[in-house]
mmCIF file of C-alpha atoms and ligand atoms in Angstrom:
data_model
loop_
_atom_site.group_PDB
_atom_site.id
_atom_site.type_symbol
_atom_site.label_atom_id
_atom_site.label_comp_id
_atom_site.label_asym_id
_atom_site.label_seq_id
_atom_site.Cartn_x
_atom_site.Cartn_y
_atom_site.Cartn_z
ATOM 1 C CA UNK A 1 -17.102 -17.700 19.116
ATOM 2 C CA UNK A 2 -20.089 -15.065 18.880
ATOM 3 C CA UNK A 3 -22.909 -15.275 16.930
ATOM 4 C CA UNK A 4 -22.360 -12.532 13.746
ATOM 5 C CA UNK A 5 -24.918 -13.678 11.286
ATOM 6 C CA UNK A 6 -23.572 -11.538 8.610
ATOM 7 C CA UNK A 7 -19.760 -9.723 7.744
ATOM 8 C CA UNK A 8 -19.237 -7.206 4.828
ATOM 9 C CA UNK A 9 -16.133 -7.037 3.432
ATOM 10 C CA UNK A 10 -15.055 -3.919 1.415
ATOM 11 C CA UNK A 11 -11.834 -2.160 -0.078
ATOM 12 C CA UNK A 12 -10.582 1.777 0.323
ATOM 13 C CA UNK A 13 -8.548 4.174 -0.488
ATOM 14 C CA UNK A 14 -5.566 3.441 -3.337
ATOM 15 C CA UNK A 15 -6.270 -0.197 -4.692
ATOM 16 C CA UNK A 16 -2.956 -2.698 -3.918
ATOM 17 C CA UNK A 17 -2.619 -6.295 -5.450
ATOM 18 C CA UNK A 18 -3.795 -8.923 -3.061
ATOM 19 C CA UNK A 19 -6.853 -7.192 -2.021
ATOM 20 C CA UNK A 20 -8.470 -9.753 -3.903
ATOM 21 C CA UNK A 21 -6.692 -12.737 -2.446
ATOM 22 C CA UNK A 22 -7.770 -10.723 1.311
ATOM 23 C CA UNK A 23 -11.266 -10.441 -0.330
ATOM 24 C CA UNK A 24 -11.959 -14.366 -1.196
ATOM 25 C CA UNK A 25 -10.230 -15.043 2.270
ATOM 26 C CA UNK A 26 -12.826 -13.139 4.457
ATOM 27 C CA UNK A 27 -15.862 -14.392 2.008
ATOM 28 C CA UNK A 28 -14.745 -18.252 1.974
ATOM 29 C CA UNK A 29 -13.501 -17.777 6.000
ATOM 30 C CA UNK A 30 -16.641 -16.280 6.849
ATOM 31 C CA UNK A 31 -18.972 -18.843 5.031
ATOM 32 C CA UNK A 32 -17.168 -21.655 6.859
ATOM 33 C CA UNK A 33 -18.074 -20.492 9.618
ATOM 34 C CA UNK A 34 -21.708 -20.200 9.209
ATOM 35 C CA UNK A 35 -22.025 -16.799 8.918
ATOM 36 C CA UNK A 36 -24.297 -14.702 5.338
ATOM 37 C CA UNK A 37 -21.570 -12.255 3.500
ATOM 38 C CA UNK A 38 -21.838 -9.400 1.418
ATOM 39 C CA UNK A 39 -19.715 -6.988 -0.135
ATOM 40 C CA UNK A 40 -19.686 -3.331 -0.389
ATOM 41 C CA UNK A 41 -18.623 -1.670 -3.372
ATOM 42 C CA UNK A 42 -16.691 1.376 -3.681
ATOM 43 C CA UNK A 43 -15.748 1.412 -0.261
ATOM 44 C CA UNK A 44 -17.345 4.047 2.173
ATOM 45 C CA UNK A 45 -19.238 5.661 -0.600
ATOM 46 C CA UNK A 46 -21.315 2.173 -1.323
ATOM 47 C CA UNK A 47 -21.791 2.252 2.170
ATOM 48 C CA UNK A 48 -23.797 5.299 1.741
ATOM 49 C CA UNK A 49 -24.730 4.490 -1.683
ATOM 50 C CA UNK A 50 -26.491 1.053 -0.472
ATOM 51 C CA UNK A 51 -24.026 -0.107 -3.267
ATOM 52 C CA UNK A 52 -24.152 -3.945 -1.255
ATOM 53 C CA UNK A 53 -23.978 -7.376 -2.321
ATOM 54 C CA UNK A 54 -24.794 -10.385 -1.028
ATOM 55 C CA UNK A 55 -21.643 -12.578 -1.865
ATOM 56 C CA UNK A 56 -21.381 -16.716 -2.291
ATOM 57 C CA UNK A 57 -18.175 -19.150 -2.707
ATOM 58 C CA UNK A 58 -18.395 -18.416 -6.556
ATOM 59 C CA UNK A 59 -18.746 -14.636 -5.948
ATOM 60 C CA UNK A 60 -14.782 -15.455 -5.758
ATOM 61 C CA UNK A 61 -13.763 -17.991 -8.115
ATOM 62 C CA UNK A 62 -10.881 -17.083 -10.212
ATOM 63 C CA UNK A 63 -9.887 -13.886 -8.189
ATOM 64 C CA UNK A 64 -6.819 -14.379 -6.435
ATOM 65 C CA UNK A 65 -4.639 -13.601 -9.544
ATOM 66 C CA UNK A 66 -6.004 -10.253 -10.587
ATOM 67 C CA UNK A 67 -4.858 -6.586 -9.511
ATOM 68 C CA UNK A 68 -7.120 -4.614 -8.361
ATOM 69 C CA UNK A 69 -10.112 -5.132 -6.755
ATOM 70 C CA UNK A 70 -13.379 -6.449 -7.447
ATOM 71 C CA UNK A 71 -15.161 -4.664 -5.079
ATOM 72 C CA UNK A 72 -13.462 -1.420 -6.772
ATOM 73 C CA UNK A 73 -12.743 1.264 -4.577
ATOM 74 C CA UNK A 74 -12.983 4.902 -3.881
ATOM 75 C CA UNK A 75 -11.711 7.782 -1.666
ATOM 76 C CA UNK A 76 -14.805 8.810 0.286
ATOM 77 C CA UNK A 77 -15.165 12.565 1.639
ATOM 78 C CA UNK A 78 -18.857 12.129 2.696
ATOM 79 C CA UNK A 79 -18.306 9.340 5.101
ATOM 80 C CA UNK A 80 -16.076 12.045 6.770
ATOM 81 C CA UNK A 81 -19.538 13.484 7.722
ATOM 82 C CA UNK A 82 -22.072 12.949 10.740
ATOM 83 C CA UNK A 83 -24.982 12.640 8.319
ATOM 84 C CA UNK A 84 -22.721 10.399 5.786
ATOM 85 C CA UNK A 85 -21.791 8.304 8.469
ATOM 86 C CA UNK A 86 -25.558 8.024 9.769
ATOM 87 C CA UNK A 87 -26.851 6.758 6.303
ATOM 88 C CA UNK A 88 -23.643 4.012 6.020
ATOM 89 C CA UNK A 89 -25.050 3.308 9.596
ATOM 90 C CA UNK A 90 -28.648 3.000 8.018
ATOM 91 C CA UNK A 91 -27.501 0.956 4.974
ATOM 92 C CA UNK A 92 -25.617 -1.737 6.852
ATOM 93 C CA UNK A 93 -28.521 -2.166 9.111
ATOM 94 C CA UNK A 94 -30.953 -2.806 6.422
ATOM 95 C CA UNK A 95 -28.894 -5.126 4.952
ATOM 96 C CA UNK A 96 -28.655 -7.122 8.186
ATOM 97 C CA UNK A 97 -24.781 -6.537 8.129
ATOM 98 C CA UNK A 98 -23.656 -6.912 12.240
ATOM 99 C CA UNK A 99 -19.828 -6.809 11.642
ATOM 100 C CA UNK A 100 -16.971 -5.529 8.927
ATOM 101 C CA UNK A 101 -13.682 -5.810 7.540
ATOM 102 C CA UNK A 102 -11.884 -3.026 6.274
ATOM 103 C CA UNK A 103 -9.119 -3.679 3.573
ATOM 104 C CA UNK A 104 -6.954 -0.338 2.886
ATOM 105 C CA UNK A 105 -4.822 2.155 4.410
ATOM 106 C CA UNK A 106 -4.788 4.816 6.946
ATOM 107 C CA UNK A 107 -7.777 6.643 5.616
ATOM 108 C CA UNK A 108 -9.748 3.602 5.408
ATOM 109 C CA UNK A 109 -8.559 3.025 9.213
ATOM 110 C CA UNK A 110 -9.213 6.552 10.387
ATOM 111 C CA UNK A 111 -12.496 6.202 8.983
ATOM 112 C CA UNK A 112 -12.994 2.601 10.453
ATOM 113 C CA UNK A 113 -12.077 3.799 14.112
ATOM 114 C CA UNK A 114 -14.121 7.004 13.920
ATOM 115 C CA UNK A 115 -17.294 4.873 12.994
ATOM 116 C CA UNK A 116 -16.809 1.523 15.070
ATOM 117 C CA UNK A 117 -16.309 4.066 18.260
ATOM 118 C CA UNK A 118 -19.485 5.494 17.145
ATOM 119 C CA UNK A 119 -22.147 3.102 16.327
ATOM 120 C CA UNK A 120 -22.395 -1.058 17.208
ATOM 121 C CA UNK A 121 -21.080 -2.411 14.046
ATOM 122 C CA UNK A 122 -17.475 -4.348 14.902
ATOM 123 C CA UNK A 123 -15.047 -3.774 12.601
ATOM 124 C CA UNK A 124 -11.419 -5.422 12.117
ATOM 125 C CA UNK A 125 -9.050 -3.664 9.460
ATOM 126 C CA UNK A 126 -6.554 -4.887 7.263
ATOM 127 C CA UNK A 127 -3.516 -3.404 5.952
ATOM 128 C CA UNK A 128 -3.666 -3.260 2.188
ATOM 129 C CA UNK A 129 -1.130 -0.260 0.692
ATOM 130 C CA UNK A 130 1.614 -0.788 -1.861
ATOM 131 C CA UNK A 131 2.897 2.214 0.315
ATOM 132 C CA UNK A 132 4.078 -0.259 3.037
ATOM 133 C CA UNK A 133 3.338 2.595 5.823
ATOM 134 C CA UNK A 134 1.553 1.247 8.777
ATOM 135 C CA UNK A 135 2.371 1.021 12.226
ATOM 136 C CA UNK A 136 1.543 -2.817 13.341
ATOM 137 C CA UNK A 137 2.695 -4.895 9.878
ATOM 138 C CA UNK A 138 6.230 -5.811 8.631
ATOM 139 C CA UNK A 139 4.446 -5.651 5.357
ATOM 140 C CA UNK A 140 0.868 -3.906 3.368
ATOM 141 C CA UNK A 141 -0.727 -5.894 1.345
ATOM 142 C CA UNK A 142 0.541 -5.132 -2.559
ATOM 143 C CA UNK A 143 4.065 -3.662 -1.553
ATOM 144 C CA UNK A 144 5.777 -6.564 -2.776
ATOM 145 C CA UNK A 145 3.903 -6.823 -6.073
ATOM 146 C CA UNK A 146 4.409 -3.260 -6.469
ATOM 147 C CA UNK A 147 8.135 -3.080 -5.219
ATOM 148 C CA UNK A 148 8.905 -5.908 -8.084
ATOM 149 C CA UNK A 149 7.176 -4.298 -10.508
ATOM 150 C CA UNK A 150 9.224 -1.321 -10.397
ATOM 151 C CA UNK A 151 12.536 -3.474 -10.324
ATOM 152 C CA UNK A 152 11.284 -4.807 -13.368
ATOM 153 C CA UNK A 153 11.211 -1.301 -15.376
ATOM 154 C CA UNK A 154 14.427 -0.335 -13.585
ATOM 155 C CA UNK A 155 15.757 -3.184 -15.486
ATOM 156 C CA UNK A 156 14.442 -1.990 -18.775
ATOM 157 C CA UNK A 157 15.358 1.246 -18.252
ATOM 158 C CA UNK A 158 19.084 0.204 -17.137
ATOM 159 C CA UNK A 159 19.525 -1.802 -20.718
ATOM 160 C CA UNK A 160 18.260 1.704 -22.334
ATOM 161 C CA UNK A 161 20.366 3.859 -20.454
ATOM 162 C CA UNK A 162 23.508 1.718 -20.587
ATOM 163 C CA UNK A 163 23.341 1.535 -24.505
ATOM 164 C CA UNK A 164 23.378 5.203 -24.526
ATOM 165 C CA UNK A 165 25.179 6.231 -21.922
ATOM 166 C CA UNK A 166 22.377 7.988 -19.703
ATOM 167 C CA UNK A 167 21.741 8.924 -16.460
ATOM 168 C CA UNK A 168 17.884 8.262 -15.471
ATOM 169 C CA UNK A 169 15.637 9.756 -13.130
ATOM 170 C CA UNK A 170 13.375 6.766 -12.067
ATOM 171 C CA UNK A 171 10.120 8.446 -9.819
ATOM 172 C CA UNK A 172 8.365 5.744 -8.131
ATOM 173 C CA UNK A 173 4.957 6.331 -5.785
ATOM 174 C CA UNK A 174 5.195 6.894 -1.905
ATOM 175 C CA UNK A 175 4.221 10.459 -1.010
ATOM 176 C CA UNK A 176 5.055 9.925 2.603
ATOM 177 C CA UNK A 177 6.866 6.962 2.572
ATOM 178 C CA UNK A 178 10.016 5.967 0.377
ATOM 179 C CA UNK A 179 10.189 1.968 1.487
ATOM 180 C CA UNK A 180 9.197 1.218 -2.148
ATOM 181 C CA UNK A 181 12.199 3.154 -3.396
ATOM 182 C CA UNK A 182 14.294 1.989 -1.160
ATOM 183 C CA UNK A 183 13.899 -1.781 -1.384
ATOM 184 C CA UNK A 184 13.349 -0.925 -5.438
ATOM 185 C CA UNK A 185 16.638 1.394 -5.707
ATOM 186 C CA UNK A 186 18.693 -1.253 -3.548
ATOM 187 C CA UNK A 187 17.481 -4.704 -5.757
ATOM 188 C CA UNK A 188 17.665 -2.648 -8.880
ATOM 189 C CA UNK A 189 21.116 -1.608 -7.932
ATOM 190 C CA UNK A 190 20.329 2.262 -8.190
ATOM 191 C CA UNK A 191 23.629 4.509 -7.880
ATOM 192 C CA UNK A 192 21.626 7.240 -5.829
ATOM 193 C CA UNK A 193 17.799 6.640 -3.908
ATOM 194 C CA UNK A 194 16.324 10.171 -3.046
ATOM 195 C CA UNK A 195 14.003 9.470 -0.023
ATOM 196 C CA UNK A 196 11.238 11.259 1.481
ATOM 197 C CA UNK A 197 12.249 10.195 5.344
ATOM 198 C CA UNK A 198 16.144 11.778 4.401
ATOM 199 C CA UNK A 199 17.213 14.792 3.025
ATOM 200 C CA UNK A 200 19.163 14.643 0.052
ATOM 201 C CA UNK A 201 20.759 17.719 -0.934
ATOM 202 C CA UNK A 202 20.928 18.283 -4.799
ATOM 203 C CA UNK A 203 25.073 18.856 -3.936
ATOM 204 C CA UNK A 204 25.271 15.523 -2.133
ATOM 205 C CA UNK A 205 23.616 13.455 -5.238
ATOM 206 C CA UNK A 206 25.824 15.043 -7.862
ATOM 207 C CA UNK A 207 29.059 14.422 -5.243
ATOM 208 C CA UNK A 208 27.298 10.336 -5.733
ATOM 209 C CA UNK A 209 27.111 10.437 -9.471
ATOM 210 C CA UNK A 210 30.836 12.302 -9.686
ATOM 211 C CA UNK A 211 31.937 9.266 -7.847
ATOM 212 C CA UNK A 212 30.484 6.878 -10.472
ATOM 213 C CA UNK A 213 31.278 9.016 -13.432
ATOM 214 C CA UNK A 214 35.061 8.653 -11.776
ATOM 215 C CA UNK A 215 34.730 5.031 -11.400
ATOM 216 C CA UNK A 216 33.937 4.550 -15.396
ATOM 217 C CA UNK A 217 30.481 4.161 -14.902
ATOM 218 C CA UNK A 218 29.203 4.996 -18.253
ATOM 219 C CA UNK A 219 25.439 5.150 -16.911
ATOM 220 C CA UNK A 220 23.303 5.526 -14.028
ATOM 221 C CA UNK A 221 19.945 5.252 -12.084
ATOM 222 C CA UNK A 222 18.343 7.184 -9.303
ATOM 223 C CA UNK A 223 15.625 6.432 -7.828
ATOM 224 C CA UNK A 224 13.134 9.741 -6.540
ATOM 225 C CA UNK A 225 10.297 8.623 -4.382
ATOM 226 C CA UNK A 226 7.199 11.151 -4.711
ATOM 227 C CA UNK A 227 7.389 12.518 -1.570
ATOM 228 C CA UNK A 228 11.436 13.288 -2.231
ATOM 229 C CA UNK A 229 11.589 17.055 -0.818
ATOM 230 C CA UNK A 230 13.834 18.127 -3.747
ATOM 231 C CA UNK A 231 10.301 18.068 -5.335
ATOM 232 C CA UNK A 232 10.308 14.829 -7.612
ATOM 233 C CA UNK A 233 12.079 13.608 -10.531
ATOM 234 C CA UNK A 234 11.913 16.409 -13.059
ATOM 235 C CA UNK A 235 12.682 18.923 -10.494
ATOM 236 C CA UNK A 236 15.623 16.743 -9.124
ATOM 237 C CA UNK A 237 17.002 16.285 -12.852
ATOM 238 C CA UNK A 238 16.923 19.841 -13.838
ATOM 239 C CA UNK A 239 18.697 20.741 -10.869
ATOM 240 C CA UNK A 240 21.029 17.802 -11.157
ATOM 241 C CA UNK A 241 21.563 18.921 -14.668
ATOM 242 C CA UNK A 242 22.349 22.552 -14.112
ATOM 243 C CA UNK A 243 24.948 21.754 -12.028
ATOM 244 C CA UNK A 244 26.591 17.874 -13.490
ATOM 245 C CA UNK A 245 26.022 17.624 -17.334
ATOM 246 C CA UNK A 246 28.394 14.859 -17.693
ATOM 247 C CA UNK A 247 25.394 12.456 -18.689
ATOM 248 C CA UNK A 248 22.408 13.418 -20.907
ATOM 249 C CA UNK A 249 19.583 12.701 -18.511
ATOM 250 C CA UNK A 250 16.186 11.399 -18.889
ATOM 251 C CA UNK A 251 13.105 11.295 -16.408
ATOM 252 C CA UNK A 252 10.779 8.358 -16.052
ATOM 253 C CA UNK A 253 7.725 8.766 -14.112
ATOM 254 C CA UNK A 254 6.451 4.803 -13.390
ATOM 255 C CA UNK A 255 3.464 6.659 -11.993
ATOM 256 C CA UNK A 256 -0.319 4.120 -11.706
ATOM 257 C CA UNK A 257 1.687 1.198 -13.609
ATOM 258 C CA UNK A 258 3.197 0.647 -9.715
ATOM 259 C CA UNK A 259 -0.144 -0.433 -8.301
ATOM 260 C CA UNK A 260 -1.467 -2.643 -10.902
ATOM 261 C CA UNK A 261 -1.012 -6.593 -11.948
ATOM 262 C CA UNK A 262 -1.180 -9.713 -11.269
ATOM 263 C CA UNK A 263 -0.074 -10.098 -7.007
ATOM 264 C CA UNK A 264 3.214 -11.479 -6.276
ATOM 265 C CA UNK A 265 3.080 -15.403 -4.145
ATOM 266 C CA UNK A 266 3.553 -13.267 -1.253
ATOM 267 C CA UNK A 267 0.590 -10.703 -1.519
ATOM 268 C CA UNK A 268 -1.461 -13.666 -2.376
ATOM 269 C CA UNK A 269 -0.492 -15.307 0.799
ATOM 270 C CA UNK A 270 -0.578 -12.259 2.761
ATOM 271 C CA UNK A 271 -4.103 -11.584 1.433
ATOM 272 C CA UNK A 272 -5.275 -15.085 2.002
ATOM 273 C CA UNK A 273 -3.805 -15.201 6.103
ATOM 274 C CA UNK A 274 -5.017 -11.502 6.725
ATOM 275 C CA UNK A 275 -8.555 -11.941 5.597
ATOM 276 C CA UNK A 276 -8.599 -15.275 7.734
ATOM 277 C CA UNK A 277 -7.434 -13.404 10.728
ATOM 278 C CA UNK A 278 -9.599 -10.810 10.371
ATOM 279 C CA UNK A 279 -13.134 -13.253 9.857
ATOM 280 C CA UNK A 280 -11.237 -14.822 12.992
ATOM 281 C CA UNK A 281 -11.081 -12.211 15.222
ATOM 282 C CA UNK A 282 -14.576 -10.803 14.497
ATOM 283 C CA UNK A 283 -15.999 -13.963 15.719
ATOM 284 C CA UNK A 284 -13.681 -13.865 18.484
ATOM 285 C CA UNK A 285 -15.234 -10.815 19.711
ATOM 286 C CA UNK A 286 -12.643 -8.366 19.032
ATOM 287 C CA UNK A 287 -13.084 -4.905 17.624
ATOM 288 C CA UNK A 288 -11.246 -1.800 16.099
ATOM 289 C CA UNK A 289 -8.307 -3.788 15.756
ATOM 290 C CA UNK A 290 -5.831 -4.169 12.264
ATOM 291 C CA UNK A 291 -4.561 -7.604 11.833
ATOM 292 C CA UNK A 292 -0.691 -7.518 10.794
ATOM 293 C CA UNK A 293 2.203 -9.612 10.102
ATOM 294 C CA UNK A 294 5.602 -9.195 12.584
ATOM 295 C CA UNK A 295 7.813 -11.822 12.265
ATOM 296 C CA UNK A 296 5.996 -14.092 10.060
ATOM 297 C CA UNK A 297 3.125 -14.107 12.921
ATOM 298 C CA UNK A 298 -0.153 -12.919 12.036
ATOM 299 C CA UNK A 299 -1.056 -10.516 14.567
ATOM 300 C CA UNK A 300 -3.581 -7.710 16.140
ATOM 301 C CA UNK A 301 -2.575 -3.917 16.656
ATOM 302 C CA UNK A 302 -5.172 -1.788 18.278
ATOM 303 C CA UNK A 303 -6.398 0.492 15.640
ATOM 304 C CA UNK A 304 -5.850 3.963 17.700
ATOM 305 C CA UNK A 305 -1.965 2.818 17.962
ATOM 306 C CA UNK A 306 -1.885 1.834 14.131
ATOM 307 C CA UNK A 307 -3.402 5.036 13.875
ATOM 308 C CA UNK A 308 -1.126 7.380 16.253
ATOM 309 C CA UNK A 309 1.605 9.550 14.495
ATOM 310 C CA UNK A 310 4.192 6.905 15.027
ATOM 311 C CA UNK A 311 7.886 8.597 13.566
ATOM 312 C CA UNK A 312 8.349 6.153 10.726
ATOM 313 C CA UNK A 313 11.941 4.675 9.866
ATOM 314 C CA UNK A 314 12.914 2.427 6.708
ATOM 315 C CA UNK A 315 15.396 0.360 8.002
ATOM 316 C CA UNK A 316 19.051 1.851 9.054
ATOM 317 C CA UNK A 317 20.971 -1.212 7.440
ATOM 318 C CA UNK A 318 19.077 -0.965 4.542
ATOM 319 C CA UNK A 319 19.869 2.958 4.264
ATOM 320 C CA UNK A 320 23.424 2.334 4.995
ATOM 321 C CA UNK A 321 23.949 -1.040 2.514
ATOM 322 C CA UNK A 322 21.847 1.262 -0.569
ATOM 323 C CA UNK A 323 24.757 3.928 -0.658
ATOM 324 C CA UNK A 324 27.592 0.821 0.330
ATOM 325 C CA UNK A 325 26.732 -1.344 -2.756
ATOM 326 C CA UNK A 326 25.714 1.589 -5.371
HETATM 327 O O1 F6P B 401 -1.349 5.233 -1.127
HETATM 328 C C1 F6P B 401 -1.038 4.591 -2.299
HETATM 329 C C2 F6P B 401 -0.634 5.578 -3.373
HETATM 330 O O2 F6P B 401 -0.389 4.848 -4.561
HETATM 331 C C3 F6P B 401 0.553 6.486 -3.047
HETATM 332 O O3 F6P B 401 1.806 5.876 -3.203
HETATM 333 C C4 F6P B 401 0.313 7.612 -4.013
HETATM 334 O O4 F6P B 401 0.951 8.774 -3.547
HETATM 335 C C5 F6P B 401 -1.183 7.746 -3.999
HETATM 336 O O5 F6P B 401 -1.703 6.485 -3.632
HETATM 337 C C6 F6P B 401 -1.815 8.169 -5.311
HETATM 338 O O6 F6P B 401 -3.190 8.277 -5.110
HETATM 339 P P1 F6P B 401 -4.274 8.442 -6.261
HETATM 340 O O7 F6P B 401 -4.365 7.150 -6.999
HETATM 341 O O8 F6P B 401 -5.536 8.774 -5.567
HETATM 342 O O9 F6P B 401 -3.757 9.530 -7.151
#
């Protein structure tokens, strides 16, 4: 084990449940091990801002079941910068901070490996998205919550639209990624689940909903992810519309709901082993690494190949099951 006398833990980018479970993890890990910790708020721009905190055990009592974060977080354009980088640099040095963990997603990374290759300040990443898009984890911290949460209003929305006969346009976050809309459209039991990874064309959708309307299906639900290239929700239901009025259609945009509450058993868990890995590893030596979960193993993924422009693919039997059981 080496000898870091003090870790910072902070949060980036788009806040996921479990972050907070991750947070009290590295603080409580860290501690244990002898080591000072404080915490950065707001991410890269506390770095610069000299926004730090020393942190104790209590510092995170009574955290694990909140959304959010209680570090908060930001999306940082000066730390993109030499001289923005330089002051971070400056900040953590005064502060006696030798080593960090990262919790976020690939911005937080790609900032993480541009500044750990730069100056002597280890730093070990964790994966904490509800987007459930990086290379090197089965699962992101908060996609679970998140993916549950949105099953939850499809429900709702399935008792409104069945009572009047609807067909509803759910939209659900993932600008690049549609594994929350596909793992949401599939447990909700969505007829149709437009995906950013697959083309839908606005003919094939209304040839899926012509198939329900024929099997006496007096309602139904699609699911749009963001990133959908039809151009999201509205777009998709005025175009479905022009062509298929069977139904009278309605949009719902779930929208900043998706990324808030109380974490799921699972992000809490996921949270709680992550930020233990990641205290781990530090003291282990290693550096610009993400910890991640494959097969239920907690694991390390060099943060260049989390980072490289891996082709990402949801999962075929999942794609082929969604339009099987619609
Ligand atoms: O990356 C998480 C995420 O929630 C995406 O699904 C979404 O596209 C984006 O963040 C929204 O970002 P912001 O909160 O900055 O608008």
């Amino acid at each position: 084990m080496s000898k870091i006398k003090k870790i910072a833990v902070f949060t980036s980018g788009g806040d996921a449940p479990g972050m907070n479970a991750c947070i009290r993890a590295v603080v409580r890990t860290a501690l244990y091990f002898g080591c000072e910790v404080a915490g950065i708020k707001q991410g890269y721009q506390g770095m610069i801002d000299n926004n730090i905190e020393d942190m104790n055990r209590h510092s995170v009592s009574n955290i694990m079941q909140l959304g959010g974060t209680i570090l908060k977080t930001a999306r940082c354009l000066d730390f993109k910068t030499d001289e923005g980088m330089q002051k971070a640099y400056d900040n953590l040095k005064k502060n006696g901070i030798e080593a960090l963990v990262a919790i976020g997603g690939d911005g937080t990374f790609t900032g993480a490996e541009r500044f750990s290759g730069k100056y002597d300040i280890p730093v070990i990443c964790v994966p904490g998205t509800i987007d459930n898009d990086l290379y090197g984890s089965d699962f992101t911290l908060g996609f679970d919550t998140a993916t549950n949460t949105v099953i939850e209003a499809i429900d709702k929305i399935r008792d409104t639209a069945e009572s009047h006969d609807r067909l509803f346009f759910i939209e659900v976050m993932g600008r690049d990624a549609g594994c929350i809309a596909l793992r949401a459209g599939i447990a909700g039991g969505a007829e149709a689940i437009m995906l950013p990874e697959k083309d839908t064309a606005i003919h094939e959708l209304i040839e899926m909903l012509e198939h329900g309307a024929a099997q006496k299906k007096s309602s139904s639900i699609v699911i749009v992810a963001e990133g959908d290239k039809n151009g999201g929700a509205f777009s998709v239901a005025k175009k479905v519309k022009e062509m298929f009025d069977f139904y009278d259609t309605k949009v719902t945009i779930l929208g900043h709901l998706q990324r808030g509450g109380s974490p799921s058993s699972f992000d809490r868990i996921l949270g709680s082993r992550m930020g233990f890995a990641a205290v781990k590893a530090l003291l282990k030596g290693e550096n610009r690494k993400m910890v991640g979960l494959r097969s239920n193993e907690i694991v390390l993924t060099d943060l260049k190949e989390a980072l490289t422009d891996h082709e990402f693919k949801l999962e075929e039997d999942l794609m082929e099951m969604s339009t099987i059981l619609a």
